[in-house]
Tab-separated table of C-alpha atoms in Angstrom:
chain	number	residue	atom	x	y	z
A	52	THR	CA	-17.698	64.227	180.634
A	53	PHE	CA	-17.231	61.707	183.525
A	54	ALA	CA	-20.748	60.062	182.635
A	55	GLN	CA	-19.422	59.748	179.168
A	56	ALA	CA	-15.918	58.241	180.297
A	57	GLY	CA	-18.177	55.635	182.178
A	58	ILE	CA	-17.588	57.031	185.731
A	59	PRO	CA	-20.277	57.137	188.268
A	60	GLY	CA	-21.057	60.616	189.304
A	61	SER	CA	-23.721	63.302	189.921
A	62	THR	CA	-26.335	64.574	187.787
A	63	ALA	CA	-25.789	68.482	187.167
A	64	PHE	CA	-27.331	70.609	184.374
A	65	PRO	CA	-28.542	74.167	184.177
A	66	LEU	CA	-32.047	75.642	184.893
A	67	ARG	CA	-33.544	78.900	183.821
A	68	ILE	CA	-35.607	80.038	186.611
A	69	GLN	CA	-38.885	82.081	186.486
A	70	GLN	CA	-40.391	84.114	189.290
A	71	ASN	CA	-43.658	85.550	189.320
A	72	GLY	CA	-43.716	84.972	185.528
A	73	ALA	CA	-40.504	86.867	185.311
A	74	PHE	CA	-36.892	85.622	184.312
A	75	TYR	CA	-35.023	85.445	187.861
A	76	GLY	CA	-31.818	83.769	186.772
A	77	VAL	CA	-29.756	80.684	185.622
A	78	PHE	CA	-28.762	78.328	188.259
A	79	HIS	CA	-27.094	74.848	188.341
A	80	PHE	CA	-28.957	71.586	189.594
A	81	VAL	CA	-26.475	69.240	191.321
A	82	GLU	CA	-27.202	66.004	192.716
A	83	LYS	CA	-26.051	65.378	196.244
A	84	GLY	CA	-23.856	62.500	197.218
A	85	ASP	CA	-25.840	60.074	199.283
A	86	ASP	CA	-27.709	56.456	198.804
A	87	HIS	CA	-29.906	57.816	195.905
A	88	LEU	CA	-26.873	58.689	193.965
A	89	LEU	CA	-25.285	55.197	194.641
A	90	LYS	CA	-28.637	53.754	193.322
A	91	ARG	CA	-29.294	55.585	190.599
A	92	THR	CA	-25.753	54.988	189.247
A	93	GLY	CA	-25.999	51.045	189.654
A	94	LEU	CA	-24.021	51.061	192.750
A	95	ASP	CA	-24.837	49.381	196.141
A	96	PRO	CA	-26.882	52.106	198.163
A	97	ASP	CA	-25.859	50.029	201.264
A	98	GLY	CA	-22.041	50.749	200.332
A	99	ALA	CA	-19.898	53.240	202.392
A	100	LEU	CA	-19.685	56.540	200.782
A	101	TYR	CA	-17.303	59.271	202.088
A	102	LYS	CA	-17.079	62.934	201.168
A	103	MET	CA	-13.517	63.935	201.808
A	104	TYR	CA	-12.023	67.030	203.078
A	105	LEU	CA	-8.405	66.588	204.207
A	106	PRO	CA	-5.429	64.661	203.194
A	107	MET	CA	-5.905	60.974	203.899
A	108	THR	CA	-3.207	60.921	206.835
A	109	GLY	CA	-5.697	59.050	208.944
A	110	ALA	CA	-9.548	58.038	209.314
A	111	TYR	CA	-11.479	60.537	211.433
A	112	ALA	CA	-14.556	62.687	211.238
A	113	GLY	CA	-12.164	65.808	209.875
A	114	VAL	CA	-10.956	63.962	207.266
A	115	ALA	CA	-14.050	62.677	205.789
A	116	GLU	CA	-17.833	62.831	206.153
A	117	LYS	CA	-19.967	59.668	206.272
A	118	LYS	CA	-22.766	59.808	203.777
A	119	THR	CA	-24.082	56.255	204.316
A	120	ARG	CA	-23.279	53.421	206.689
A	121	GLN	CA	-23.485	55.860	209.669
A	122	ARG	CA	-23.884	53.334	211.900
A	123	GLU	CA	-20.276	52.381	211.736
A	124	ASP	CA	-17.015	53.902	212.507
A	125	PHE	CA	-14.223	54.850	209.889
A	126	SER	CA	-11.989	51.635	210.409
A	127	ASP	CA	-12.856	50.846	206.435
A	128	LEU	CA	-11.321	53.746	205.508
A	129	GLN	CA	-8.046	53.444	207.857
A	130	GLU	CA	-7.480	49.961	206.272
A	131	LEU	CA	-7.740	51.491	203.054
A	132	ILE	CA	-4.962	54.040	204.221
A	133	ASP	CA	-2.825	51.678	205.902
A	134	GLY	CA	-2.723	49.194	203.106
A	135	CYS	CA	-1.836	52.001	200.466
A	136	ASN	CA	0.931	52.745	202.796
A	137	LEU	CA	2.500	49.364	202.411
A	138	THR	CA	5.336	48.750	200.325
A	139	GLY	CA	6.466	46.302	197.792
A	140	ALA	CA	4.516	43.179	196.958
A	141	ALA	CA	2.363	43.582	200.156
A	142	ARG	CA	1.100	46.889	198.625
A	143	ARG	CA	0.660	45.526	195.180
A	144	GLN	CA	-1.357	42.825	196.503
A	145	PHE	CA	-3.466	44.993	198.787
A	146	LEU	CA	-4.432	47.286	195.767
A	147	TYR	CA	-5.404	44.303	193.613
A	148	ASP	CA	-7.337	42.777	196.590
A	149	HIS	CA	-9.194	46.068	197.753
A	150	ILE	CA	-9.519	48.695	194.773
A	151	ASP	CA	-11.668	48.637	191.820
A	152	VAL	CA	-8.594	49.523	189.659
A	153	PRO	CA	-10.220	49.818	186.253
A	154	GLU	CA	-12.679	52.303	187.683
A	155	MET	CA	-9.855	54.232	189.803
A	156	VAL	CA	-7.719	54.396	186.753
A	157	ASN	CA	-10.702	55.737	184.706
A	158	PHE	CA	-11.499	58.302	187.287
A	159	LEU	CA	-7.621	59.309	187.404
A	160	ALA	CA	-7.151	59.629	183.712
A	161	THR	CA	-10.632	61.698	183.464
A	162	ILE	CA	-9.771	64.175	186.531
A	163	ASN	CA	-6.786	64.786	184.426
A	164	LEU	CA	-8.171	65.400	181.561
A	165	VAL	CA	-10.400	68.157	182.796
A	166	GLN	CA	-7.652	69.515	184.690
A	167	ASN	CA	-9.514	69.800	187.682
A	168	GLU	CA	-6.951	71.943	189.778
A	169	ASP	CA	-9.135	71.750	192.796
A	170	CYS	CA	-9.026	68.156	193.457
A	171	CYS	CA	-7.679	65.601	194.814
A	172	TYR	CA	-4.818	66.151	197.251
A	173	TYR	CA	-7.266	66.794	200.067
A	174	LYS	CA	-11.147	67.510	199.038
A	175	ASN	CA	-13.773	67.535	196.208
A	176	TYR	CA	-14.118	63.783	195.502
A	177	PHE	CA	-15.978	60.877	196.941
A	178	LEU	CA	-14.727	57.509	198.037
A	179	TYR	CA	-17.039	54.515	197.908
A	180	ARG	CA	-16.776	51.123	198.975
A	181	ASP	CA	-18.618	48.125	197.806
A	182	SER	CA	-18.921	47.043	201.609
A	183	ASN	CA	-21.256	44.046	200.986
A	184	LYS	CA	-20.112	42.514	198.062
A	185	THR	CA	-16.586	43.051	196.286
A	186	LYS	CA	-15.277	45.111	199.291
A	187	GLU	CA	-13.511	47.342	196.406
A	188	TRP	CA	-13.056	51.006	196.684
A	189	GLN	CA	-13.844	53.727	194.085
A	190	MET	CA	-13.383	57.331	193.435
A	191	LEU	CA	-16.124	59.647	192.413
A	192	PRO	CA	-16.030	63.211	191.204
A	193	TRP	CA	-17.414	66.074	193.221
A	194	ASP	CA	-16.908	70.100	192.708
A	195	LEU	CA	-15.784	70.531	189.182
A	196	ASP	CA	-15.969	74.267	188.549
A	197	LEU	CA	-12.127	74.565	188.430
A	198	THR	CA	-11.654	72.495	185.168
A	199	PHE	CA	-11.145	72.905	181.412
A	200	GLY	CA	-8.917	75.973	182.003
A	201	ARG	CA	-10.688	77.652	184.845
A	202	THR	CA	-8.463	78.412	187.797
A	203	PHE	CA	-8.747	79.960	191.279
A	204	GLY	CA	-7.018	83.387	191.337
A	205	PHE	CA	-7.028	87.145	191.704
A	206	MET	CA	-8.803	89.672	189.688
A	207	VAL	CA	-9.284	93.383	190.013
A	208	VAL	CA	-13.050	94.519	189.910
A	209	ASN	CA	-13.836	98.026	189.771
A	210	GLY	CA	-10.113	98.783	191.368
A	211	VAL	CA	-10.473	96.102	193.958
A	212	GLN	CA	-8.497	93.113	193.994
A	213	VAL	CA	-10.887	89.855	194.731
A	214	ASN	CA	-10.011	86.536	195.276
A	215	GLY	CA	-12.020	83.673	194.177
A	216	TYR	CA	-13.834	82.450	191.136
A	217	TYR	CA	-14.206	85.874	189.419
A	218	ASN	CA	-11.354	85.409	186.881
A	219	THR	CA	-13.155	84.567	183.731
A	220	ASN	CA	-10.116	83.802	181.643
A	221	ILE	CA	-9.288	80.420	180.414
A	222	TYR	CA	-5.833	79.106	180.713
A	223	TRP	CA	-3.955	76.219	179.167
A	224	THR	CA	-1.833	75.817	182.354
A	225	ASN	CA	-2.573	75.660	185.911
A	226	ALA	CA	-0.846	74.714	189.177
A	227	TYR	CA	-0.040	70.895	187.936
A	228	TYR	CA	1.908	72.288	184.894
A	229	LEU	CA	3.871	74.682	187.061
A	230	GLN	CA	4.914	72.523	190.002
A	231	LYS	CA	7.104	69.841	188.643
A	232	ARG	CA	7.629	66.635	190.979
A	233	PRO	CA	8.712	63.266	189.902
A	234	SER	CA	6.223	60.461	190.927
A	235	PRO	CA	7.452	56.951	192.344
A	236	VAL	CA	7.740	55.873	188.848
A	237	GLY	CA	9.431	58.706	187.286
A	238	ALA	CA	6.288	60.527	185.786
A	239	ALA	CA	5.478	64.373	185.352
A	240	ASP	CA	2.909	65.798	187.725
A	241	PHE	CA	-0.755	64.567	187.583
A	242	ILE	CA	-3.870	65.683	189.442
A	243	GLY	CA	-3.679	63.107	192.325
A	244	GLN	CA	-0.129	63.692	193.209
A	245	ASP	CA	0.586	63.095	196.978
A	246	HIS	CA	-3.024	61.146	197.326
A	247	VAL	CA	-2.309	58.139	199.160
A	248	VAL	CA	-4.314	55.871	196.937
A	249	ALA	CA	-3.195	57.629	193.367
A	250	GLU	CA	0.335	57.295	194.315
A	251	ALA	CA	0.093	53.512	195.334
A	252	LEU	CA	-1.638	52.951	192.092
A	253	TRP	CA	0.822	54.394	190.142
A	254	SER	CA	3.753	52.922	191.928
A	255	VAL	CA	2.728	49.784	190.281
A	256	PRO	CA	4.064	49.818	186.644
A	257	GLU	CA	1.622	47.870	184.890
A	258	ILE	CA	-1.233	50.009	186.613
A	259	TYR	CA	0.703	53.160	185.753
A	260	GLN	CA	0.885	52.192	182.302
A	261	MET	CA	-2.970	51.323	182.346
A	262	PHE	CA	-3.434	54.985	183.475
A	263	LEU	CA	-1.200	56.335	180.726
A	264	ARG	CA	-3.420	54.252	178.155
A	265	ARG	CA	-6.725	55.364	179.441
A	266	TRP	CA	-5.614	58.776	179.831
A	267	THR	CA	-4.616	58.934	175.867
A	268	THR	CA	-7.973	57.406	174.864
A	269	VAL	CA	-10.016	60.209	176.946
A	270	HIS	CA	-7.916	62.551	175.146
A	271	GLU	CA	-8.755	61.458	171.946
A	272	GLN	CA	-12.510	60.803	172.829
A	273	PHE	CA	-12.988	64.221	174.236
A	274	LEU	CA	-10.477	66.658	173.076
A	275	GLN	CA	-8.392	65.446	169.881
A	276	LYS	CA	-5.693	63.033	168.798
A	277	PRO	CA	-2.152	63.917	169.303
């Protein structure tokens, strides 16, 4: 879905595995995030790629893991956080100068389309900066098992309650339908709420309108028209 929407991301596909001439199982190949992924998707492999693990309240090793440019510290990530925490005209100018706005809008629209309830407040995505050329940031998808109606929850198996991915039911709602909170521009909840970059983008009226338009077009492309 992300590839067809025009967003860089890992190659992933199922594999039937044979062992000693007999069927062994079905597994999934998932391309890891590194400089090879960047090169394959047409991005500069020498750009800064971060795998995110914690909320972006500050830039340090626990928040993110550097996949490239490991010779550097986290100061570029801290600059992004500080810029998105600006207000008014200063924040708007920072966003247009330092973020690939069309790509970010495309990512946020598509992550909401697939309803990934395990992203993006604190984990399960990549941040990428074109460090050598535009200096702009992008978001790339990762860990998409809880999408298209799959949720993390409880299920009883053989009389025992287990917690995790064992619930095979498909739901039309998830946490983002059940927890409503107005965004800075008066919107309903979206995946990306409380994420410093997403909230900064949505605080700019014309960028928020761009997001809504793209969200509509990916719905019509992959699901159906209203």
